[in-house]
mmCIF file of C-alpha atoms in Angstrom:
data_model
loop_
_atom_site.group_PDB
_atom_site.id
_atom_site.type_symbol
_atom_site.label_atom_id
_atom_site.label_comp_id
_atom_site.label_asym_id
_atom_site.label_seq_id
_atom_site.Cartn_x
_atom_site.Cartn_y
_atom_site.Cartn_z
ATOM 1 C CA MET A 1 128.284 106.634 126.471
ATOM 2 C CA ASN A 2 128.731 103.898 128.211
ATOM 3 C CA ARG A 3 130.863 101.370 125.202
ATOM 4 C CA ILE A 4 127.942 97.764 124.321
ATOM 5 C CA SER A 5 130.901 96.045 126.603
ATOM 6 C CA THR A 6 129.415 98.450 129.813
ATOM 7 C CA LYS A 7 125.605 98.035 128.808
ATOM 8 C CA ILE A 8 125.310 94.277 128.391
ATOM 9 C CA ILE A 9 127.569 93.696 132.373
ATOM 10 C CA THR A 10 125.435 96.014 133.374
ATOM 11 C CA THR A 11 121.880 95.321 132.336
ATOM 12 C CA LYS A 12 119.167 94.999 135.509
ATOM 13 C CA TYR A 13 117.211 91.977 136.592
ATOM 14 C CA ALA A 14 113.979 92.623 136.693
ATOM 15 C CA ARG A 15 113.980 91.203 139.974
ATOM 16 C CA PRO A 16 116.133 91.660 142.643
ATOM 17 C CA ASP A 17 117.411 87.835 143.074
ATOM 18 C CA ALA A 18 116.440 86.986 146.389
ATOM 19 C CA HIS A 19 120.474 85.480 146.923
ATOM 20 C CA GLY A 20 122.427 88.701 145.143
ATOM 21 C CA ALA A 21 123.250 86.429 142.673
ATOM 22 C CA ILE A 22 125.391 88.500 140.209
ATOM 23 C CA ASN A 23 125.113 86.526 137.378
ATOM 24 C CA MET A 24 121.115 85.667 136.185
ATOM 25 C CA PRO A 25 120.144 82.237 137.632
ATOM 26 C CA VAL A 26 119.019 79.244 135.052
ATOM 27 C CA TYR A 27 115.085 79.078 135.569
ATOM 28 C CA ARG A 28 114.578 75.790 135.048
ATOM 29 C CA ASN A 29 110.972 75.093 135.161
ATOM 30 C CA ALA A 30 107.828 74.814 132.858
ATOM 31 C CA ALA A 31 105.010 77.160 135.077
ATOM 32 C CA PHE A 32 104.998 79.838 137.719
ATOM 33 C CA GLU A 33 102.564 79.868 140.580
ATOM 34 C CA TYR A 34 100.541 83.372 141.365
ATOM 35 C CA PRO A 35 99.195 84.683 145.258
ATOM 36 C CA ASP A 36 95.441 84.616 143.576
ATOM 37 C CA SER A 37 93.788 84.692 140.175
ATOM 38 C CA GLN A 38 93.476 88.086 139.269
ATOM 39 C CA SER A 39 96.933 87.011 139.019
ATOM 40 C CA ILE A 40 97.195 85.037 136.247
ATOM 41 C CA ALA A 41 94.195 86.669 134.711
ATOM 42 C CA ASP A 42 96.293 89.584 133.965
ATOM 43 C CA ALA A 43 99.903 87.658 132.666
ATOM 44 C CA PHE A 44 97.864 85.826 130.495
ATOM 45 C CA ALA A 45 96.293 89.641 129.189
ATOM 46 C CA PHE A 46 100.045 91.053 128.825
ATOM 47 C CA ARG A 47 98.747 93.305 132.000
ATOM 48 C CA THR A 48 101.029 92.291 133.732
ATOM 49 C CA ASP A 49 105.425 91.495 132.951
ATOM 50 C CA LEU A 50 104.988 87.885 135.030
ATOM 51 C CA HIS A 51 105.350 84.990 133.620
ATOM 52 C CA THR A 52 103.724 82.406 132.968
ATOM 53 C CA TYR A 53 105.036 79.445 131.069
ATOM 54 C CA SER A 54 108.186 78.724 129.674
ATOM 55 C CA ARG A 55 107.574 78.066 126.056
ATOM 56 C CA ILE A 56 106.215 82.217 126.267
ATOM 57 C CA SER A 57 108.263 84.133 128.744
ATOM 58 C CA ASN A 58 111.465 82.502 131.167
ATOM 59 C CA PRO A 59 112.984 84.867 133.046
ATOM 60 C CA THR A 60 116.252 83.280 132.037
ATOM 61 C CA VAL A 61 115.572 84.290 128.357
ATOM 62 C CA ALA A 62 113.938 87.558 129.225
ATOM 63 C CA ASN A 63 117.499 88.656 131.280
ATOM 64 C CA PHE A 64 119.206 87.465 128.042
ATOM 65 C CA GLU A 65 116.609 89.064 125.858
ATOM 66 C CA ALA A 66 117.329 92.429 128.501
ATOM 67 C CA ARG A 67 121.049 91.956 126.913
ATOM 68 C CA ILE A 68 120.317 92.413 123.753
ATOM 69 C CA GLN A 69 117.522 95.538 124.268
ATOM 70 C CA GLN A 70 120.545 97.285 126.214
ATOM 71 C CA ALA A 71 123.396 96.580 123.486
ATOM 72 C CA SER A 72 121.207 97.138 119.682
ATOM 73 C CA GLY A 73 119.080 99.962 121.480
ATOM 74 C CA ALA A 74 115.705 98.166 120.276
ATOM 75 C CA GLU A 75 112.479 98.685 121.710
ATOM 76 C CA ASN A 76 111.713 94.620 122.180
ATOM 77 C CA VAL A 77 113.568 91.714 121.430
ATOM 78 C CA MET A 78 112.782 88.028 121.653
ATOM 79 C CA ALA A 79 114.869 85.064 121.877
ATOM 80 C CA LEU A 80 113.886 82.208 120.250
ATOM 81 C CA ALA A 81 116.170 78.015 119.517
ATOM 82 C CA SER A 82 117.573 78.908 116.453
ATOM 83 C CA GLY A 83 118.321 81.932 113.345
ATOM 84 C CA MET A 84 115.843 80.202 111.375
ATOM 85 C CA ALA A 85 113.253 80.227 114.079
ATOM 86 C CA ALA A 86 113.922 83.655 113.652
ATOM 87 C CA ILE A 87 113.485 83.896 110.187
ATOM 88 C CA SER A 88 110.491 82.483 110.429
ATOM 89 C CA ASN A 89 108.526 83.754 113.307
ATOM 90 C CA THR A 90 108.771 86.538 112.289
ATOM 91 C CA PHE A 91 107.401 86.227 108.243
ATOM 92 C CA LEU A 92 104.918 84.307 109.125
ATOM 93 C CA THR A 93 103.718 87.613 111.435
ATOM 94 C CA ILE A 94 104.021 89.875 108.974
ATOM 95 C CA ALA A 95 103.171 87.277 105.705
ATOM 96 C CA SER A 96 100.266 86.422 104.004
ATOM 97 C CA ALA A 97 99.447 84.557 101.171
ATOM 98 C CA GLY A 98 99.788 87.180 97.581
ATOM 99 C CA ASP A 99 101.646 88.776 99.358
ATOM 100 C CA ASN A 100 105.303 89.023 98.242
ATOM 101 C CA ILE A 101 108.623 89.841 100.670
ATOM 102 C CA VAL A 102 111.447 91.515 98.324
ATOM 103 C CA SER A 103 114.679 90.296 97.993
ATOM 104 C CA SER A 104 118.324 89.217 96.722
ATOM 105 C CA PRO A 105 118.875 85.873 95.793
ATOM 106 C CA HIS A 106 122.533 85.854 96.990
ATOM 107 C CA LEU A 107 121.542 84.187 100.785
ATOM 108 C CA PHE A 108 122.303 81.983 102.944
ATOM 109 C CA GLY A 109 120.984 77.883 101.775
ATOM 110 C CA ASN A 110 118.146 77.395 104.442
ATOM 111 C CA THR A 111 117.145 80.932 104.267
ATOM 112 C CA PHE A 112 116.846 80.136 100.217
ATOM 113 C CA ALA A 113 114.918 77.436 100.803
ATOM 114 C CA PHE A 114 112.434 78.810 103.291
ATOM 115 C CA PHE A 115 111.276 81.733 101.314
ATOM 116 C CA ARG A 116 111.294 79.288 97.843
ATOM 117 C CA SER A 117 110.050 76.110 99.094
ATOM 118 C CA THR A 118 108.686 76.819 103.093
ATOM 119 C CA LEU A 119 106.533 79.856 102.405
ATOM 120 C CA ALA A 120 106.016 79.456 98.908
ATOM 121 C CA ALA A 121 103.373 76.465 99.616
ATOM 122 C CA PHE A 122 101.734 78.656 102.013
ATOM 123 C CA GLY A 123 100.800 81.940 99.209
ATOM 124 C CA VAL A 124 103.729 83.887 100.132
ATOM 125 C CA GLU A 125 106.167 85.329 95.761
ATOM 126 C CA ILE A 126 109.055 85.648 96.871
ATOM 127 C CA ARG A 127 110.780 88.012 94.098
ATOM 128 C CA TYR A 128 114.382 88.545 94.153
ATOM 129 C CA VAL A 129 116.588 91.587 92.538
ATOM 130 C CA ASP A 130 119.973 92.659 92.023
ATOM 131 C CA THR A 131 119.796 95.133 94.868
ATOM 132 C CA ASP A 132 122.596 97.347 93.349
ATOM 133 C CA ASP A 133 120.389 98.575 90.781
ATOM 134 C CA LEU A 134 118.141 100.714 92.841
ATOM 135 C CA ASP A 135 115.974 101.067 90.447
ATOM 136 C CA ALA A 136 115.163 96.793 90.028
ATOM 137 C CA VAL A 137 114.661 97.411 93.961
ATOM 138 C CA ALA A 138 112.249 99.864 93.553
ATOM 139 C CA ASP A 139 110.501 98.518 90.728
ATOM 140 C CA ALA A 140 109.576 95.378 92.544
ATOM 141 C CA ILE A 141 107.760 96.927 95.550
ATOM 142 C CA ASP A 142 103.685 97.449 95.154
ATOM 143 C CA ASP A 143 100.981 97.593 97.594
ATOM 144 C CA LYS A 144 101.287 93.781 98.571
ATOM 145 C CA THR A 145 105.328 93.751 99.657
ATOM 146 C CA CYS A 146 105.178 92.981 103.511
ATOM 147 C CA ALA A 147 108.876 93.638 103.208
ATOM 148 C CA PHE A 148 111.920 93.715 101.639
ATOM 149 C CA PHE A 149 114.610 91.599 103.754
ATOM 150 C CA ALA A 150 118.672 91.715 103.194
ATOM 151 C CA GLU A 151 121.994 90.059 105.346
ATOM 152 C CA ILE A 152 123.966 92.703 105.883
ATOM 153 C CA LEU A 153 126.465 91.164 104.653
ATOM 154 C CA THR A 154 125.859 88.219 102.526
ATOM 155 C CA ASN A 155 126.353 84.599 103.381
ATOM 156 C CA PRO A 156 129.486 83.911 101.910
ATOM 157 C CA HIS A 157 129.481 86.268 98.750
ATOM 158 C CA LEU A 158 130.357 89.457 101.467
ATOM 159 C CA GLU A 159 128.022 91.293 98.898
ATOM 160 C CA THR A 160 126.625 95.065 101.368
ATOM 161 C CA ALA A 161 123.659 96.618 99.256
ATOM 162 C CA ASP A 162 123.698 100.599 99.463
ATOM 163 C CA LEU A 163 121.332 100.273 102.313
ATOM 164 C CA PRO A 164 120.477 103.867 103.232
ATOM 165 C CA ALA A 165 119.543 104.137 99.677
ATOM 166 C CA ILE A 166 117.162 101.121 99.564
ATOM 167 C CA SER A 167 116.019 102.682 103.009
ATOM 168 C CA ALA A 168 114.700 106.092 101.068
ATOM 169 C CA ILE A 169 112.842 103.733 98.417
ATOM 170 C CA LEU A 170 111.339 102.020 101.192
ATOM 171 C CA LYS A 171 109.901 104.557 103.382
ATOM 172 C CA GLU A 172 108.464 106.740 100.938
ATOM 173 C CA ARG A 173 106.410 103.583 100.213
ATOM 174 C CA GLY A 174 106.194 102.325 103.422
ATOM 175 C CA THR A 175 107.614 99.430 102.889
ATOM 176 C CA PRO A 176 109.606 97.597 106.436
ATOM 177 C CA MET A 177 113.065 96.116 105.869
ATOM 178 C CA ILE A 178 114.336 93.505 107.566
ATOM 179 C CA LEU A 179 117.985 92.552 108.139
ATOM 180 C CA ASP A 180 119.845 89.085 108.902
ATOM 181 C CA THR A 181 122.629 91.020 110.296
ATOM 182 C CA THR A 182 124.049 87.861 112.021
ATOM 183 C CA VAL A 183 127.770 88.822 110.645
ATOM 184 C CA ILE A 184 127.435 92.124 112.334
ATOM 185 C CA PRO A 185 127.207 91.800 115.551
ATOM 186 C CA TRP A 186 125.371 95.456 117.523
ATOM 187 C CA GLY A 187 128.268 98.317 117.744
ATOM 188 C CA GLY A 188 129.376 96.939 114.381
ATOM 189 C CA TYR A 189 126.937 98.736 112.099
ATOM 190 C CA ASP A 190 125.796 102.361 112.095
ATOM 191 C CA ARG A 191 122.098 101.078 112.507
ATOM 192 C CA GLU A 192 120.096 104.160 112.415
ATOM 193 C CA LYS A 193 121.761 104.915 108.529
ATOM 194 C CA SER A 194 121.265 101.485 107.517
ATOM 195 C CA GLY A 195 117.255 101.987 108.094
ATOM 196 C CA VAL A 196 116.235 98.559 109.383
ATOM 197 C CA ASP A 197 113.357 98.014 110.860
ATOM 198 C CA ILE A 198 113.599 94.846 112.380
ATOM 199 C CA GLU A 199 117.032 92.546 112.306
ATOM 200 C CA VAL A 200 117.028 89.092 112.907
ATOM 201 C CA VAL A 201 120.617 86.958 114.565
ATOM 202 C CA SER A 202 121.346 84.120 114.620
ATOM 203 C CA THR A 203 122.998 84.247 118.550
ATOM 204 C CA THR A 204 124.248 80.752 117.574
ATOM 205 C CA LYS A 205 127.309 82.621 116.229
ATOM 206 C CA TYR A 206 129.919 86.127 117.855
ATOM 207 C CA VAL A 207 126.929 86.133 120.286
ATOM 208 C CA SER A 208 127.217 82.712 121.938
ATOM 209 C CA GLY A 209 130.497 82.995 122.641
ATOM 210 C CA GLY A 210 132.779 80.447 121.599
ATOM 211 C CA ALA A 211 129.551 78.238 120.012
ATOM 212 C CA THR A 212 128.444 76.651 123.149
ATOM 213 C CA SER A 213 124.658 76.630 121.513
ATOM 214 C CA ILE A 214 121.703 77.135 118.988
ATOM 215 C CA GLY A 215 119.575 80.565 119.242
ATOM 216 C CA GLY A 216 118.502 83.424 117.787
ATOM 217 C CA ALA A 217 116.483 86.854 118.286
ATOM 218 C CA ILE A 218 114.079 89.266 116.385
ATOM 219 C CA VAL A 219 115.041 92.577 117.371
ATOM 220 C CA ASP A 220 112.288 95.182 116.655
ATOM 221 C CA TYR A 221 113.222 98.583 117.023
ATOM 222 C CA GLY A 222 109.232 99.356 117.067
ATOM 223 C CA VAL A 223 109.695 102.035 114.645
ATOM 224 C CA HIS A 224 107.665 101.640 111.029
ATOM 225 C CA ASP A 225 103.650 101.568 111.993
ATOM 226 C CA TRP A 226 102.291 98.948 110.072
ATOM 227 C CA LYS A 227 100.003 100.747 108.564
ATOM 228 C CA THR A 228 100.064 99.359 105.733
ATOM 229 C CA ASN A 229 100.041 95.706 106.438
ATOM 230 C CA ARG A 230 96.564 93.448 105.880
ATOM 231 C CA LYS A 231 97.691 91.372 108.744
ATOM 232 C CA LEU A 232 99.149 94.200 111.701
ATOM 233 C CA SER A 233 96.890 97.364 110.356
ATOM 234 C CA SER A 234 93.961 96.563 112.858
ATOM 235 C CA LEU A 235 95.347 95.075 115.716
ATOM 236 C CA PRO A 236 95.768 96.889 119.021
ATOM 237 C CA LYS A 237 99.527 98.497 120.205
ATOM 238 C CA PRO A 238 99.721 98.472 123.708
ATOM 239 C CA LYS A 239 102.408 100.859 124.932
ATOM 240 C CA GLY A 240 106.070 99.906 124.363
ATOM 241 C CA MET A 241 105.527 97.584 121.845
ATOM 242 C CA SER A 242 105.013 97.902 118.212
ATOM 243 C CA ARG A 243 101.976 95.878 116.431
ATOM 244 C CA PHE A 244 104.586 93.251 115.035
ATOM 245 C CA PHE A 245 106.032 92.660 118.142
ATOM 246 C CA PHE A 246 101.985 92.188 119.753
ATOM 247 C CA LYS A 247 101.289 89.566 117.059
ATOM 248 C CA LEU A 248 104.547 88.286 117.640
ATOM 249 C CA ARG A 249 104.168 87.358 121.028
ATOM 250 C CA SER A 250 100.896 86.912 121.366
ATOM 251 C CA GLU A 251 99.895 84.611 118.553
ATOM 252 C CA ILE A 252 102.684 83.759 116.040
ATOM 253 C CA ALA A 253 106.379 82.130 118.700
ATOM 254 C CA ARG A 254 103.229 81.083 121.678
ATOM 255 C CA ASN A 255 102.012 79.086 118.918
ATOM 256 C CA ILE A 256 104.122 77.783 117.215
ATOM 257 C CA GLY A 257 106.832 77.226 120.743
ATOM 258 C CA ALA A 258 110.532 77.538 119.414
ATOM 259 C CA TYR A 259 110.811 79.923 121.781
ATOM 260 C CA MET A 260 114.980 79.633 123.577
ATOM 261 C CA SER A 261 115.413 77.897 126.478
ATOM 262 C CA PRO A 262 116.559 78.965 129.417
ATOM 263 C CA ASP A 263 119.817 76.818 129.963
ATOM 264 C CA VAL A 264 120.474 78.111 126.185
ATOM 265 C CA ALA A 265 119.453 81.916 127.340
ATOM 266 C CA TRP A 266 122.513 81.384 130.224
ATOM 267 C CA MET A 267 124.562 80.243 128.101
ATOM 268 C CA GLN A 268 124.685 83.257 125.319
ATOM 269 C CA SER A 269 124.023 86.021 128.858
ATOM 270 C CA LEU A 270 127.918 85.016 129.863
ATOM 271 C CA GLY A 271 128.837 84.902 125.823
ATOM 272 C CA MET A 272 127.972 88.129 125.370
ATOM 273 C CA GLU A 273 129.672 89.894 127.690
ATOM 274 C CA SER A 274 133.230 89.454 126.234
ATOM 275 C CA LEU A 275 131.260 89.819 123.074
ATOM 276 C CA GLU A 276 132.829 93.436 121.785
ATOM 277 C CA LEU A 277 136.702 91.831 122.499
ATOM 278 C CA ARG A 278 136.029 89.064 120.743
ATOM 279 C CA TYR A 279 134.405 90.625 117.318
ATOM 280 C CA GLU A 280 137.387 93.370 117.401
ATOM 281 C CA ARG A 281 139.789 90.513 117.789
ATOM 282 C CA MET A 282 137.961 88.580 115.017
ATOM 283 C CA SER A 283 137.386 91.244 112.256
ATOM 284 C CA ALA A 284 140.942 92.567 112.848
ATOM 285 C CA THR A 285 142.364 89.227 112.136
ATOM 286 C CA ALA A 286 140.598 88.598 109.277
ATOM 287 C CA SER A 287 141.409 91.953 108.229
ATOM 288 C CA THR A 288 144.984 91.210 108.247
ATOM 289 C CA LEU A 289 144.602 87.484 106.624
ATOM 290 C CA ALA A 290 142.312 88.923 103.460
ATOM 291 C CA HIS A 291 145.019 91.813 102.318
ATOM 292 C CA SER A 292 147.573 88.955 102.754
ATOM 293 C CA LEU A 293 146.330 86.515 100.627
ATOM 294 C CA SER A 294 144.966 89.338 98.767
ATOM 295 C CA LYS A 295 148.302 89.010 96.994
ATOM 296 C CA HIS A 296 148.753 85.325 96.904
ATOM 297 C CA PRO A 297 149.687 83.562 93.409
ATOM 298 C CA ALA A 298 147.629 80.647 93.687
ATOM 299 C CA ILE A 299 144.775 82.855 94.628
ATOM 300 C CA LYS A 300 142.462 84.124 92.256
ATOM 301 C CA LYS A 301 140.134 86.346 94.505
ATOM 302 C CA VAL A 302 139.694 87.073 97.556
ATOM 303 C CA GLY A 303 136.598 88.510 99.047
ATOM 304 C CA TYR A 304 136.206 90.841 101.705
ATOM 305 C CA PRO A 305 134.629 93.923 101.889
ATOM 306 C CA GLY A 306 137.621 95.832 103.093
ATOM 307 C CA LEU A 307 139.762 95.218 100.108
ATOM 308 C CA PRO A 308 140.309 97.882 98.183
ATOM 309 C CA ASP A 309 139.279 96.683 95.084
ATOM 310 C CA SER A 310 136.053 95.137 96.421
ATOM 311 C CA PRO A 311 132.644 96.505 94.701
ATOM 312 C CA TYR A 312 131.759 96.813 98.377
ATOM 313 C CA TYR A 313 134.246 99.073 99.757
ATOM 314 C CA ALA A 314 132.433 102.459 99.487
ATOM 315 C CA ILE A 315 128.992 101.592 101.281
ATOM 316 C CA SER A 316 131.575 99.348 103.763
ATOM 317 C CA LYS A 317 133.696 102.228 105.188
ATOM 318 C CA GLN A 318 130.363 104.306 105.026
ATOM 319 C CA LEU A 319 128.163 101.388 106.894
ATOM 320 C CA PHE A 320 130.165 99.324 109.082
ATOM 321 C CA HIS A 321 132.941 101.133 112.283
ATOM 322 C CA GLY A 322 135.968 99.440 112.266
ATOM 323 C CA ASN A 323 137.179 96.048 110.083
ATOM 324 C CA PRO A 324 133.574 94.770 108.225
ATOM 325 C CA GLY A 325 133.146 90.810 110.390
ATOM 326 C CA ALA A 326 135.376 88.193 110.844
ATOM 327 C CA MET A 327 134.357 86.221 107.773
ATOM 328 C CA PHE A 328 136.185 86.064 103.775
ATOM 329 C CA THR A 329 136.630 83.837 101.349
ATOM 330 C CA ILE A 330 138.676 82.882 98.661
ATOM 331 C CA ASN A 331 139.084 81.276 95.304
ATOM 332 C CA LEU A 332 140.925 78.305 93.476
ATOM 333 C CA ASN A 333 141.332 77.351 90.652
ATOM 334 C CA SER A 334 139.373 74.142 90.909
ATOM 335 C CA LYS A 335 136.465 72.281 93.295
ATOM 336 C CA ALA A 336 140.245 69.515 94.113
ATOM 337 C CA ASP A 337 142.523 73.114 94.993
ATOM 338 C CA CYS A 338 139.668 73.210 97.471
ATOM 339 C CA PHE A 339 139.308 70.028 99.099
ATOM 340 C CA ARG A 340 143.068 69.753 98.620
ATOM 341 C CA PHE A 341 143.886 72.784 100.009
ATOM 342 C CA MET A 342 141.539 72.119 103.377
ATOM 343 C CA ASP A 343 142.531 68.285 104.182
ATOM 344 C CA GLY A 344 145.540 69.737 104.872
ATOM 345 C CA LEU A 345 144.855 72.379 107.312
ATOM 346 C CA GLN A 346 145.744 71.733 111.194
ATOM 347 C CA ILE A 347 144.712 74.847 112.628
ATOM 348 C CA ILE A 348 142.320 75.923 111.421
ATOM 349 C CA ARG A 349 138.940 73.407 111.180
ATOM 350 C CA ARG A 350 136.072 72.717 108.874
ATOM 351 C CA ALA A 351 133.397 72.400 110.302
ATOM 352 C CA THR A 352 129.921 75.093 109.050
ATOM 353 C CA ASN A 353 129.652 77.375 111.868
ATOM 354 C CA LEU A 354 130.933 81.075 111.986
ATOM 355 C CA PHE A 355 132.117 83.029 114.706
ATOM 356 C CA ASP A 356 133.597 79.780 116.635
ATOM 357 C CA ASN A 357 136.377 80.812 119.591
ATOM 358 C CA LYS A 358 138.493 78.488 116.332
ATOM 359 C CA THR A 359 139.308 79.430 113.330
ATOM 360 C CA LEU A 360 136.473 77.371 110.218
ATOM 361 C CA VAL A 361 136.775 76.775 106.976
ATOM 362 C CA ILE A 362 134.017 75.281 104.321
ATOM 363 C CA HIS A 363 133.935 74.703 101.242
ATOM 364 C CA PRO A 364 129.853 76.114 100.552
ATOM 365 C CA GLU A 365 128.620 74.224 96.788
ATOM 366 C CA SER A 366 129.334 70.640 98.456
ATOM 367 C CA THR A 367 127.901 71.515 102.234
ATOM 368 C CA ILE A 368 125.713 74.251 102.803
ATOM 369 C CA TYR A 369 124.173 74.188 98.834
ATOM 370 C CA ALA A 370 124.861 70.940 98.198
ATOM 371 C CA THR A 371 120.484 69.708 98.076
ATOM 372 C CA PHE A 372 120.519 72.068 95.289
ATOM 373 C CA PRO A 373 121.164 71.362 91.714
ATOM 374 C CA PRO A 374 122.571 73.331 89.392
ATOM 375 C CA ASP A 375 120.751 76.151 88.216
ATOM 376 C CA LEU A 376 119.842 77.209 92.348
ATOM 377 C CA LYS A 377 123.171 77.354 92.604
ATOM 378 C CA ARG A 378 123.692 79.531 89.608
ATOM 379 C CA LEU A 379 120.991 81.339 90.929
ATOM 380 C CA VAL A 380 122.681 81.861 94.108
ATOM 381 C CA GLY A 381 126.192 82.954 92.955
ATOM 382 C CA ILE A 382 127.521 79.615 95.028
ATOM 383 C CA ASP A 383 130.688 77.843 92.507
ATOM 384 C CA ASP A 384 132.796 75.218 93.148
ATOM 385 C CA THR A 385 136.054 77.248 94.156
ATOM 386 C CA LEU A 386 134.750 78.879 96.527
ATOM 387 C CA ILE A 387 136.064 78.562 99.903
ATOM 388 C CA ARG A 388 134.440 80.915 103.215
ATOM 389 C CA PHE A 389 136.365 80.982 106.212
ATOM 390 C CA SER A 390 135.785 82.061 109.404
ATOM 391 C CA ALA A 391 138.427 83.849 111.763
ATOM 392 C CA GLY A 392 138.825 83.356 115.870
ATOM 393 C CA LEU A 393 140.855 83.796 118.498
ATOM 394 C CA GLU A 394 143.894 82.388 117.722
ATOM 395 C CA GLU A 395 147.546 84.264 116.991
ATOM 396 C CA THR A 396 147.858 85.588 113.573
ATOM 397 C CA SER A 397 150.237 84.906 112.816
ATOM 398 C CA ASP A 398 149.954 81.113 113.731
ATOM 399 C CA LEU A 399 146.324 80.772 111.014
ATOM 400 C CA LEU A 400 148.407 83.102 108.217
ATOM 401 C CA GLU A 401 151.269 80.726 108.613
ATOM 402 C CA GLU A 402 149.446 77.788 108.228
ATOM 403 C CA ILE A 403 147.257 79.148 105.361
ATOM 404 C CA GLU A 404 150.148 80.090 102.712
ATOM 405 C CA ASN A 405 152.566 76.929 103.452
ATOM 406 C CA LYS A 406 149.230 74.533 102.677
ATOM 407 C CA LEU A 407 149.288 76.400 99.655
ATOM 408 C CA GLU A 408 152.222 75.524 98.707
ATOM 409 C CA ILE A 409 151.981 72.379 99.314
ATOM 410 C CA ARG A 410 148.911 72.262 97.058
ATOM 411 C CA ASN A 411 151.114 74.152 93.676
#
């Protein structure tokens, strides 16, 4: 079987390029011409794969979506303007007033805020549970639960739920599993074992190839039948498309207007070609740094699921192929210590993104969660002694030397 890199690079165009270009051209146009009235009518009614308007679909973006399909094995993919656009479009497709979503409160800051504030204002209840407690997960699900949501590795907590066990509960109840898999790209985890039905991804991260652009994707594996969903159960199921994806493409995404731009799709298509190579290098670097720093006397704790003392080590070995991602955390003694340490770094950059080619560091409590009041910071599990690292492509020994030197100076 071909590896992911081969599948991505050899993805075929929907139609042969007139000039034989081996990189998909950027189609910056808004509209598309048709030979006759019936052709444009068929296109708008989804009876053909012709493009209608670049807010709805575009050849350059469609080729990027096809590459993600090849990498993931999904039935359908939609590319959007950001990872948050992927999350919001997904839940606006499936959730109605009176529904609930079961999730851990340990979420990326904007995801938590979207659930707690934006969706809640439309009458959707968020039921936060300890996803390590399978009984709590089961008890939270009822006939108005439209989805179970989790991050495959929580950001920045680096927790992973027992997804195979949770999947068994969800399948018994007819509840879909939606995973944010941004921090572990395709090929890095066992999708079938996890039981995921739909993925949401920030393609800004690993996919873009050096943080060139902002993007997101909804990845639908087409395995959930949606018979219990009030918004979707009565919809038609077009050939090769789930009811979820039909609703998303024909209504929600079209009306919200957050489709990916062709220039971003072109850049991220190029980034995808080195995805597997970069992920292997970055995750190996993160593993080396986490193991080395776990013995450092100035560090109270190192967070990384690949460490044997992590409570998520066993499930990590079960779900992930190789090293579990390129993110790790350290805890120092105080917020002041965190700031002093970070201010001394020169190779490592202080920035908020993840999985850039450059190694990045951030203090989540004072940045990503800065606007959260103390009670919400406690709920999402964020304290002010935590520093998050995202390993890049620099020489691992240089990164380790800088971190150790700055820790020694701090002491």
